[in-house]
XYZ file of C-alpha atoms in Angstrom:
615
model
C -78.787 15.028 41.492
C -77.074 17.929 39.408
C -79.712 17.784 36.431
C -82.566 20.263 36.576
C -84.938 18.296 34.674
C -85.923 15.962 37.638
C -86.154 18.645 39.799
C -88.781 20.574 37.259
C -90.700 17.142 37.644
C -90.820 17.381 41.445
C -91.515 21.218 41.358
C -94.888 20.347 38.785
C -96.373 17.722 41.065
C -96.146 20.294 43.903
C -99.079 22.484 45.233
C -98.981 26.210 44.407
C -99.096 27.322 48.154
C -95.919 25.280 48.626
C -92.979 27.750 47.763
C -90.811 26.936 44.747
C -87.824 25.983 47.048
C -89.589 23.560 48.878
C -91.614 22.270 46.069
C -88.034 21.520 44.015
C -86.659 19.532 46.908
C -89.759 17.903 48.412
C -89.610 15.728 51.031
C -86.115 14.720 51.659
C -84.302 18.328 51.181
C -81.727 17.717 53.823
C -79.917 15.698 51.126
C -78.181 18.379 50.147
C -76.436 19.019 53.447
C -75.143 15.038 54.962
C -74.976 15.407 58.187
C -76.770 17.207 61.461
C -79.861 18.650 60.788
C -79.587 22.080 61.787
C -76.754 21.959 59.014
C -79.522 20.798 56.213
C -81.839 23.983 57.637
C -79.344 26.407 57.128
C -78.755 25.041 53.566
C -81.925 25.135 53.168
C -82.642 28.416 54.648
C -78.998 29.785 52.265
C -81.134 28.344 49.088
C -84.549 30.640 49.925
C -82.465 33.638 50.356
C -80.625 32.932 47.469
C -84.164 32.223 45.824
C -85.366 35.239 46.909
C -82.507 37.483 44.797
C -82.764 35.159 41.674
C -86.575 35.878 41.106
C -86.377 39.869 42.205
C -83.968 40.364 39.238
C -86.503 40.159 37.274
C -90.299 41.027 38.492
C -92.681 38.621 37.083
C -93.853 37.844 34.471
C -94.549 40.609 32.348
C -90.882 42.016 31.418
C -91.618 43.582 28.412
C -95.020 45.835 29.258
C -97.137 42.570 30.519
C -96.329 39.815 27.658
C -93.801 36.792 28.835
C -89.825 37.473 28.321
C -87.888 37.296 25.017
C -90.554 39.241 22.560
C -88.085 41.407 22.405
C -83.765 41.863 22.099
C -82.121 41.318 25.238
C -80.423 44.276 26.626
C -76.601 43.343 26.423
C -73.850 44.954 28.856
C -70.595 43.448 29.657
C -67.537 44.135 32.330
C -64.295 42.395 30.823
C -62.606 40.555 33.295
C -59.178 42.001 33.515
C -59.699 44.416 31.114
C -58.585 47.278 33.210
C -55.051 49.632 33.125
C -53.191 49.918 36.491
C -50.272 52.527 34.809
C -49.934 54.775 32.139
C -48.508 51.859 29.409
C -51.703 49.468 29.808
C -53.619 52.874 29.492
C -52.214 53.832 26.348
C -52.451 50.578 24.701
C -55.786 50.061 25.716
C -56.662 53.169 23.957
C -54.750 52.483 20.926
C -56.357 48.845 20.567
C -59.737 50.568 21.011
C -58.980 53.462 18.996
C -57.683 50.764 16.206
C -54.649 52.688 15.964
C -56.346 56.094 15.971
C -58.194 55.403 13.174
C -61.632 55.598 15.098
C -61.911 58.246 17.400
C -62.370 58.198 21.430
C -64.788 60.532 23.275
C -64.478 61.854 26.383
C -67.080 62.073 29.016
C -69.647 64.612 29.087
C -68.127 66.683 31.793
C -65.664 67.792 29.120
C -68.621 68.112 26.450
C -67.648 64.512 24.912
C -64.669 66.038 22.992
C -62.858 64.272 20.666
C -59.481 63.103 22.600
C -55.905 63.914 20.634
C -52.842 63.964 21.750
C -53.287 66.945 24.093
C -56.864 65.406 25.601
C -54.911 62.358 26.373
C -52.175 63.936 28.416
C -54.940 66.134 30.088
C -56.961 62.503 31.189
C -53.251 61.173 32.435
C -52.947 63.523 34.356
C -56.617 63.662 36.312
C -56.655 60.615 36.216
C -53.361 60.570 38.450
C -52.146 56.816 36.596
C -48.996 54.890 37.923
C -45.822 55.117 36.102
C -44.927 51.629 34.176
C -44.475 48.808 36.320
C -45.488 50.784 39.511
C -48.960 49.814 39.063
C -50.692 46.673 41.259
C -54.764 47.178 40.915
C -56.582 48.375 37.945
C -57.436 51.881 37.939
C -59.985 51.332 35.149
C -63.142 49.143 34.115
C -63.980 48.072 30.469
C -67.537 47.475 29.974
C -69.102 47.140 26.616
C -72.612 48.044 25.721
C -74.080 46.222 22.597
C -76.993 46.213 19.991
C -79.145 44.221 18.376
C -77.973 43.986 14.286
C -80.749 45.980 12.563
C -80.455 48.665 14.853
C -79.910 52.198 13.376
C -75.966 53.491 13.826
C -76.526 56.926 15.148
C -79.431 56.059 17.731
C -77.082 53.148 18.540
C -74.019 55.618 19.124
C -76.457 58.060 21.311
C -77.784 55.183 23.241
C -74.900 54.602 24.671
C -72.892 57.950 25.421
C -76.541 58.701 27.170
C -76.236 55.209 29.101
C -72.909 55.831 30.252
C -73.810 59.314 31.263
C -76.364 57.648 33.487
C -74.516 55.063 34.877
C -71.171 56.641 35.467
C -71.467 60.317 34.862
C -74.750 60.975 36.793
C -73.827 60.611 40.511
C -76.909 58.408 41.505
C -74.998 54.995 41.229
C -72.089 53.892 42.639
C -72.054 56.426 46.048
C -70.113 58.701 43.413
C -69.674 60.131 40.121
C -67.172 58.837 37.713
C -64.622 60.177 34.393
C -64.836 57.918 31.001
C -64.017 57.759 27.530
C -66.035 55.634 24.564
C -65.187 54.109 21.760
C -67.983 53.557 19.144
C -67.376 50.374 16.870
C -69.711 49.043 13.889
C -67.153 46.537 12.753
C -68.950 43.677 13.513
C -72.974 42.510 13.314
C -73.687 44.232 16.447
C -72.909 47.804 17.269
C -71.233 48.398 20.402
C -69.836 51.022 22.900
C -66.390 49.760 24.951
C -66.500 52.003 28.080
C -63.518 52.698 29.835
C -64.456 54.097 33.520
C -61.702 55.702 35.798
C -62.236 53.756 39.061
C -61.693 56.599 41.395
C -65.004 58.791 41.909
C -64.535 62.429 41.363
C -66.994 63.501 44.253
C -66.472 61.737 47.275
C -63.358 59.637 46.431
C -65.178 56.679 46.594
C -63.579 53.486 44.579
C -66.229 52.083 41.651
C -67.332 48.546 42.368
C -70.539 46.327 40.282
C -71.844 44.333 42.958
C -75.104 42.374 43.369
C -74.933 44.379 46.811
C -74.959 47.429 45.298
C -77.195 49.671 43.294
C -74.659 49.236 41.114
C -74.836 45.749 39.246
C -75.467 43.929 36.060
C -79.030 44.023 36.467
C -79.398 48.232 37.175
C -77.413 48.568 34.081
C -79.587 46.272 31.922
C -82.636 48.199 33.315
C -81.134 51.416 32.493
C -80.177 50.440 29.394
C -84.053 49.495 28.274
C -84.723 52.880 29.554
C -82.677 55.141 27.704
C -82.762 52.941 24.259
C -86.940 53.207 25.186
C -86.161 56.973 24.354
C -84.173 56.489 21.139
C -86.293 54.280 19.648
C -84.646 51.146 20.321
C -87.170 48.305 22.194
C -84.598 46.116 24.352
C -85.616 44.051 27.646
C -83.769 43.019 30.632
C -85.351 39.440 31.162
C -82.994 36.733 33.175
C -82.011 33.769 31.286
C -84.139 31.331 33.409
C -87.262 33.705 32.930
C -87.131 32.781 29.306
C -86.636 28.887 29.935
C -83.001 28.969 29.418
C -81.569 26.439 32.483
C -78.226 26.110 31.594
C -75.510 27.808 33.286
C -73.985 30.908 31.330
C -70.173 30.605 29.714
C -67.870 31.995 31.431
C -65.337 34.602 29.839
C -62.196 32.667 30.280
C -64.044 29.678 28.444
C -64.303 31.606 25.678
C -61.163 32.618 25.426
C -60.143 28.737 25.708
C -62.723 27.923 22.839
C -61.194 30.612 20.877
C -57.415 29.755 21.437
C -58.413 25.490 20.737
C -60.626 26.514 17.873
C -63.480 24.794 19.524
C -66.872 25.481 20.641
C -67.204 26.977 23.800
C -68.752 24.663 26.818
C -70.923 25.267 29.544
C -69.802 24.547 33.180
C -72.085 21.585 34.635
C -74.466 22.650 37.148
C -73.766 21.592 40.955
C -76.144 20.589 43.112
C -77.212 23.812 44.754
C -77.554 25.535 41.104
C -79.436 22.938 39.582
C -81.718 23.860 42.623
C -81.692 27.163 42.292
C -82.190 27.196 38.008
C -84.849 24.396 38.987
C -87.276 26.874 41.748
C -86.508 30.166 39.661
C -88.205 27.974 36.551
C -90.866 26.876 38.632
C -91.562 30.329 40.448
C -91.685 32.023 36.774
C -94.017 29.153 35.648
C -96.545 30.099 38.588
C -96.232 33.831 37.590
C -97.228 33.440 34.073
C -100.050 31.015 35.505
C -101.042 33.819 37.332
C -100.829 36.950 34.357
C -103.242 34.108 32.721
C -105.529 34.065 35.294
C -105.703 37.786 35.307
C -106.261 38.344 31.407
C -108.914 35.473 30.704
C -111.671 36.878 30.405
C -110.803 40.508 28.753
C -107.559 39.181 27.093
C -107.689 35.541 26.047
C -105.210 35.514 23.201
C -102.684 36.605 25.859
C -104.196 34.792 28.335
C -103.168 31.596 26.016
C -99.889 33.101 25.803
C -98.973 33.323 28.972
C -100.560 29.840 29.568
C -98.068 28.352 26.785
C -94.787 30.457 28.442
C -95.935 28.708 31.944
C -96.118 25.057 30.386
C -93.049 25.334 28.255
C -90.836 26.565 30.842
C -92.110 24.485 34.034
C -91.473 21.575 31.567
C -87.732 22.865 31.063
C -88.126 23.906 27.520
C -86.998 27.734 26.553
C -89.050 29.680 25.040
C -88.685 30.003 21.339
C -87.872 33.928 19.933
C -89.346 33.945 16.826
C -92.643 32.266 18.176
C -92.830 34.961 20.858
C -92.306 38.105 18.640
C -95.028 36.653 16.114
C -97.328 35.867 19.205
C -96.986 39.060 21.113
C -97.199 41.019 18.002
C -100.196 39.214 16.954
C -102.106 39.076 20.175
C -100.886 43.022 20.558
C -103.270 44.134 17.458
C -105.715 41.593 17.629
C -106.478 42.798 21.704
C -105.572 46.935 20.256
C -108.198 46.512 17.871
C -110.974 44.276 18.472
C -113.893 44.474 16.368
C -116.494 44.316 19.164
C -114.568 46.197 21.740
C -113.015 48.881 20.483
C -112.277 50.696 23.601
C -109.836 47.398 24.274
C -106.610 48.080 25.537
C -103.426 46.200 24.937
C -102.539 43.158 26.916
C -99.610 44.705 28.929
C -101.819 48.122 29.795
C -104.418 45.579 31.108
C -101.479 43.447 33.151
C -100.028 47.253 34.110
C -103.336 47.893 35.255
C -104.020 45.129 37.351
C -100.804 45.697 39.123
C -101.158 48.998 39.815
C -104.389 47.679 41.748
C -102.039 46.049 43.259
C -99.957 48.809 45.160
C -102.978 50.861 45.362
C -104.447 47.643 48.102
C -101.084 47.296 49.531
C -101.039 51.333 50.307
C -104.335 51.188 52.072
C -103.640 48.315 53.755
C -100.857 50.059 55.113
C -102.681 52.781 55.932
C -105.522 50.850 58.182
C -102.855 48.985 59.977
C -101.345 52.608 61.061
C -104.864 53.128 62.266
C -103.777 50.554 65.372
C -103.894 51.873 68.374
C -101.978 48.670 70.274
C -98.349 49.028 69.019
C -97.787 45.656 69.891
C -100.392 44.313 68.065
C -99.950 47.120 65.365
C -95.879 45.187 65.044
C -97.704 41.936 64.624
C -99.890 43.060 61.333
C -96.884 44.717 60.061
C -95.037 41.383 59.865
C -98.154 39.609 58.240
C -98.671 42.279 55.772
C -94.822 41.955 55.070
C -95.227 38.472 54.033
C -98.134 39.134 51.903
C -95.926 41.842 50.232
C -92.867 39.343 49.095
C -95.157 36.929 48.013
C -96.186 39.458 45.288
C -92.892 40.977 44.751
C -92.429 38.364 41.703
C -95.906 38.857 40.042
C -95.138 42.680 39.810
C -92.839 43.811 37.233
C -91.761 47.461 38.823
C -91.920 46.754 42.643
C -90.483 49.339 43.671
C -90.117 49.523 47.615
C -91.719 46.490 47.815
C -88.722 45.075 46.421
C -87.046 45.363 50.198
C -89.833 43.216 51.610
C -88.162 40.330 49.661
C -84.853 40.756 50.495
C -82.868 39.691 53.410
C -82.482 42.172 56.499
C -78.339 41.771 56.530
C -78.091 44.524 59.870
C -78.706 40.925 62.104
C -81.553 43.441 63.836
C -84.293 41.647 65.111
C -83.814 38.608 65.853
C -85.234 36.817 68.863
C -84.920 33.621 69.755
C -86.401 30.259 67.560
C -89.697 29.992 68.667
C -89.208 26.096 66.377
C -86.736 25.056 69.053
C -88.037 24.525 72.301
C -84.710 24.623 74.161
C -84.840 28.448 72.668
C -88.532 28.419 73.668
C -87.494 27.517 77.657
C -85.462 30.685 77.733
C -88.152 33.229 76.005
C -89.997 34.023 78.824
C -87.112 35.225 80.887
C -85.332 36.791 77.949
C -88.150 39.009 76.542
C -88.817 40.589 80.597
C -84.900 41.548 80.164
C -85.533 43.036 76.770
C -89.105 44.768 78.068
C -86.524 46.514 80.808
C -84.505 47.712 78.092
C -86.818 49.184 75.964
C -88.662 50.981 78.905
C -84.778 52.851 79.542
C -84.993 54.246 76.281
C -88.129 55.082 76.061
C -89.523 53.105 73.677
C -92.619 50.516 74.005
C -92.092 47.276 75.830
C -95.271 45.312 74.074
C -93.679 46.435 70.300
C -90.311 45.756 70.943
C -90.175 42.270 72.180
C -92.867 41.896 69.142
C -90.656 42.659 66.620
C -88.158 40.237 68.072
C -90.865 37.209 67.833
C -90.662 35.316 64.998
C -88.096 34.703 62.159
C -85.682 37.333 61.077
C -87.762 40.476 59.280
C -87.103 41.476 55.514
C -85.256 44.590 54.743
C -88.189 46.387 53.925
C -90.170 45.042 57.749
C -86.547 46.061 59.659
C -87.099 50.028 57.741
C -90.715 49.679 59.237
C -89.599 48.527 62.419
C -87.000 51.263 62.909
C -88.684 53.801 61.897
C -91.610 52.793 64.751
C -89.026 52.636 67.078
C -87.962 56.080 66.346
C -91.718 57.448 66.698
C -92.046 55.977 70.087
C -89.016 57.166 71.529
C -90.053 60.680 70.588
C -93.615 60.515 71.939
C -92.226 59.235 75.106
C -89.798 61.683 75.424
C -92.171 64.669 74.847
C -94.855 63.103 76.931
C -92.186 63.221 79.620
C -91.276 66.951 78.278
C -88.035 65.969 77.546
C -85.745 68.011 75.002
C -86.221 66.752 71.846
C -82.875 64.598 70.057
C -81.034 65.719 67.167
C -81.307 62.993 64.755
C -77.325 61.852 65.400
C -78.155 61.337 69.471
C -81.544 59.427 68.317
C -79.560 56.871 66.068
C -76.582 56.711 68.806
C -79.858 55.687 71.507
C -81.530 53.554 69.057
C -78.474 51.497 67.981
C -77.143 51.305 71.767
C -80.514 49.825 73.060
C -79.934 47.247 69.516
C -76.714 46.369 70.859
C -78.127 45.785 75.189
C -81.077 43.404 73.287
C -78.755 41.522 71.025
C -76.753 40.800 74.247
C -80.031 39.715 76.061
C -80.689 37.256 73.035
C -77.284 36.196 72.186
C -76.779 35.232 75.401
C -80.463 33.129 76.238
C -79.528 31.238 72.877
C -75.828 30.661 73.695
C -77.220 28.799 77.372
C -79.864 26.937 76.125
C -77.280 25.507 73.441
C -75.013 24.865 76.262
C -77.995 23.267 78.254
C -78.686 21.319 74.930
C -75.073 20.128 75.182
C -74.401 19.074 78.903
C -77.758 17.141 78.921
C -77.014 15.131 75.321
C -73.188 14.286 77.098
C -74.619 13.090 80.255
C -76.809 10.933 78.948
C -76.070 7.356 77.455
C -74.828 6.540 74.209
C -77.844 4.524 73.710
C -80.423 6.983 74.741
C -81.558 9.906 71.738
C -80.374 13.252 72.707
C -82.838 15.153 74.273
C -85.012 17.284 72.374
C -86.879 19.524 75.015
C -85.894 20.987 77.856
C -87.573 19.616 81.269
C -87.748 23.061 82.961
C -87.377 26.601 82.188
C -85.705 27.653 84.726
C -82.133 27.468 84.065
C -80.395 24.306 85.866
C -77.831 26.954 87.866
C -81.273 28.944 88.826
C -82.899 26.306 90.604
C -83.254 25.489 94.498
C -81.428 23.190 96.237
C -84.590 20.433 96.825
C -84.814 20.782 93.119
C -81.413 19.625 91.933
C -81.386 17.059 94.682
C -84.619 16.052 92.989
C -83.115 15.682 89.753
C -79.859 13.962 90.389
C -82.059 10.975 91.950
C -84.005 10.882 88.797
C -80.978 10.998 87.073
C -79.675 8.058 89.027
C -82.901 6.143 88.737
C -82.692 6.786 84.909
C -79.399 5.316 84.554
C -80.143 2.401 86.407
C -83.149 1.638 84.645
C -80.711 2.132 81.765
C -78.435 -0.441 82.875
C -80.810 -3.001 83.614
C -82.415 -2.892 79.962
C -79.078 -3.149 78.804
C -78.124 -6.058 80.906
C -81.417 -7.975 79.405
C -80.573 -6.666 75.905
C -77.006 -8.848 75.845
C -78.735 -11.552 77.981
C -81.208 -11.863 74.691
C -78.889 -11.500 72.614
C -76.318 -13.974 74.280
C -79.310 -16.538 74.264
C -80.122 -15.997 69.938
C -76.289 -16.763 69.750
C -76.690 -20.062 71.584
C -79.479 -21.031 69.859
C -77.533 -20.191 66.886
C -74.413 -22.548 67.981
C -74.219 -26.480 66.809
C -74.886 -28.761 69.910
C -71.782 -30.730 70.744
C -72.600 -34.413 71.593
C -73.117 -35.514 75.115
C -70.376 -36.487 77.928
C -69.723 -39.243 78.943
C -71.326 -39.628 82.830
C -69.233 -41.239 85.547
C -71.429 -43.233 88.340
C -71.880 -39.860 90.509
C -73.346 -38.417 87.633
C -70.763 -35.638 87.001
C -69.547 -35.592 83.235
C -66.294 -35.984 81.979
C -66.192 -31.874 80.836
C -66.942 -30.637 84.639
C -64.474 -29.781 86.913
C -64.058 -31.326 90.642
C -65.921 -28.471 92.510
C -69.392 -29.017 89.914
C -72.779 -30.042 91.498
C -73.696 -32.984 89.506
C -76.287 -32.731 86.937
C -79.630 -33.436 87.294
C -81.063 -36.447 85.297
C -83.792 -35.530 82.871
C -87.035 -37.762 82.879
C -87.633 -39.616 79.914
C -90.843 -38.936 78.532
């Protein structure tokens, strides 16, 4: 099933505590992985986290100040693919294509006050920039992005838009790990205005290499945000709304397909979705639907001309339809000054203040919830509200538009701290009990609490934003035991060193209780028959190698008994089954009987027959 629509149908008839993963797939999910089970739940498990980073690029529903996506122009940056210089020849060709043959000019960054680059500029950026000679080049050196604008914008905000932009982005330091040199060129030669930025790759700082990465705080979706920011500023309303948050489920073109549409004069075509990104465009749409829903909820009774709104954007896109521009600038605008200026209410406020407002309610309950769980005396138990509230908190990541750090509670904790055995599989569960006294032992070495530690290993793996908590509690109890014991206090350096040492002795503890009860798993499904199910539980806790000798005499007999019951169920199973073929056979027509009453078929060493009475 690569088409999205079914998968919207599924995702409608589904309940709204049932998350948009699950309510996409329904029932029989482990479709998309044939096979083993375990297989289909790390598929499944590979979809929610890949869920979870579709919907937090973009918060909720609300991505232009509170009204649904698309009221305004998309904020538009680009990386060419390929479009970088690895010597000094694709370097000066790229800057004669972009400078049209000199005829428009190239700016440098604003380290060297943006100045106008000549003949002696360029041999001064050759040279810091430390470029290849011809041919002796292998990786690009540079990045092209370009940074566009709608038509009607004005030139000269357009042109200061993005110098500031890049500034931010590249010049600034606070992206990347490092700061970076650039030129611009500024072209209006076409409907849109736009900025081609060329960024040497090699930060001036720290030496660090420039990379746009989802991983990273530098990616496509930072730079659309910035952009909105800075063109805020200069006049120029832009959003940075996903394409499936304004209905659009198709998958995007890629750049080489346009450069095959261009070169065969055609149009260009979108790739057909696969399976797992039909999913995916299919529980983003549905997730965004239930957000909207939500923003409804929350303006219907002071609001409900947006309220309406945002009941229309959650229809039209959980039915798979996109939402149409030009209807949502004339609605937004319209339901802006009719809410602005009501004639009975004139203290009204617009609907995003009132959708702002609501969410900043928001973080204000989340921040003294926080506070009262501090309040907890039992760190243990103070661990176990942490991980509830932590749930509670990516659950409204997507409803709030500027999360902020409670954007980490909905991403995945990628350090592999944390994680205990799977309390879902019961061989895991036979081995808890011995596993978490190990890991109690370790914490008590380091000084940290026994109760809280094997805590935050119960349960699945923690978010990013639980693991900061959880470290950072670990770090508070080793210092309080240490200066209850009036022990000289760490430097930070020996704290992290203890910390990620006693990381490493529990990993061990729980990499090795999950790597016997797999092997326990294993050695009990080979013993048994081929006809028997593999075994599901574990009979004991203790492990088999563990055990006294009574015990394993014990079993073996058992073990014996079993088989032999085994063998004499199978033995009746082909007798039955012998029998349905006989019955099944045509009946050949009676021997011929000698006097002795032995027919002419049986041998010389056959008992004779006996007669049958005739009724």
């Amino acid at each position: 099933m690569n088409t999205v629509a079914p998968l919207l149908a599924r995702g409608r008839k589904a309940k709204p505590e049932v998350s948009a993963v699950d309510a996409v797939m329904g029932k029989d999910w482990a479709i998309i992985s044939p096979g083993r089970a375990r297989k289909a739940q790390e598929a499944r498990l590979g979809l929610k986290i890949a869920h979870a980073r579709d919907v937090a690029r973009f918060g909720g529903g609300g991505g232009g100040g509170g009204l649904v996506p698309g009221g305004k122009p998309q904020a538009v940056v680009k990386m060419i693919r390929q479009g970088g210089a690895s010597d000094l020849r694709g370097l000066r060709a790229q800057m004669d294509y972009l400078s049209r043959n000199r005829a428009e000019p190239l700016e440098r960054s604003e380290r060297y006050m943006g100045l106008e680059i000549d003949d002696e500029q360029t041999r001064a950026m050759e040279r810091s920039w430390q470029m290849p000679r011809d041919g002796e080049g292998r990786a690009d050196r540079t990045s092209h992005f370009i940074v566009s604008f709608p038509q009607d914008t004005d030139r000269d905000a357009a042109h200061r838009t993005g110098r500031d932009w890049t500034e931010r982005m590249f010049g600034s330091g606070d992206f990347g790990g490092d700061s970076f040199d650039y030129y611009t060129a500024f072209h209006t030669d076409r409907e849109h205005p736009h900025m081609h930025v060329v960024v040497y790759r090699r930060g001036l700082d720290h030496g660090a290499w420039l990379k746009v990465s989802q991983r990273s705080d530098l990616n496509y979706d930072r730079m659309r945000e910035e952009l909105v920011r800075v063109a805020a500023r200069r006049g120029i309303e832009l959003e940075a709304s996903t394409r499936l948050s304004r209905g659009r489920h198709d998958r995007p073109v890629p750049d080489a397909e346009y450069r095959r549409a261009v070169k065969e004069r055609r149009l260009p075509e979108a790739p057909a979705h696969t399976r797992e990104t039909a999913i995916r465009a299919a529980a983003a749409m549905i997730h965004y639907a239930r957000v909207f829903a939500a923003d409804a909820r929350k303006l219907e009774r002071e609001a409900p001309e947006g309220a309406a709104l945002h009941r229309k954007a959650s229809d039209d896109i959980a039915q798979g339809r996109e939402l149409a521009q030009a209807a949502r600038r004339e609605t937004s605008v319209r339901t802006e000054s009719r809410v602005s200026k009501p004639e009975s209410k004139p203290e009204a406020r617009p609907v995003p203040s009132r959708v702002d407002a609501k969410r900043a309610e928001v973080m204000k309950n989340f921040a003294q919830l926080d506070s009262r769980v501090d309040e907890i005396e039992d760190r243990a138990v103070r661990m176990r509200f942490l991980r509830q509230v932590a749930a509670i908190k990516a659950q409204a990541v997507p409803d709030l538009r500027k999360p902020g750090e409670l954007r980490a509670f909905a991403e995945p904790n990628e350090s592999g701290r944390y994680r205990g055995l799977d309390a879902s599989d019961l061989w895991h569960a036979a081995e808890r009990a011995q596993a978490d006294e190990r890991v109690r032992e370790v914490a008590r070495r380091y000084g940290v609490d026994a109760g809280a530690t094997v805590e935050r290993h119960t349960g699945p793996a923690p978010s990013r934003g639980l693991a900061r908590q959880f470290l950072a509690a670990e770090f508070e109890e080793r210092q309080q035991s240490r200066a209850a014991r009036k022990e000289a206090r760490e430097t930070p350096d020996e704290e992290q060193a203890a910390i990620a040492r006693m990381h490493g002795e529990i990993g061990a503890v729980y990499r090795a209780s999950r790597e016997r009860a797999d092997a326990r798993r294993v050695r009990l499904d080979a013993a048994r028959p081929a006809s028997v199910a593999p075994a599901t539980q574990p009979r004991d806790v203790e492990a088999e190698e563990d055990l006294p000798e009574r015990v394993r005499a014990r079993r073996a007999r058992d073990t014996a008994r079993m088989q032999r019951a085994e063998d004499i169920w199978q033995k009746r199973k082909d007798g039955h089954r012998q029998a349905m073929e006989r019955d099944r056979t045509p009946e050949r027509p009676p021997a011929k009987r000698d006097d002795r009453g032995r027919g002419e078929d049986d041998g010389p060493n056959d008992p004779p027959r006996r007669r049958r009475r005739r009724r």
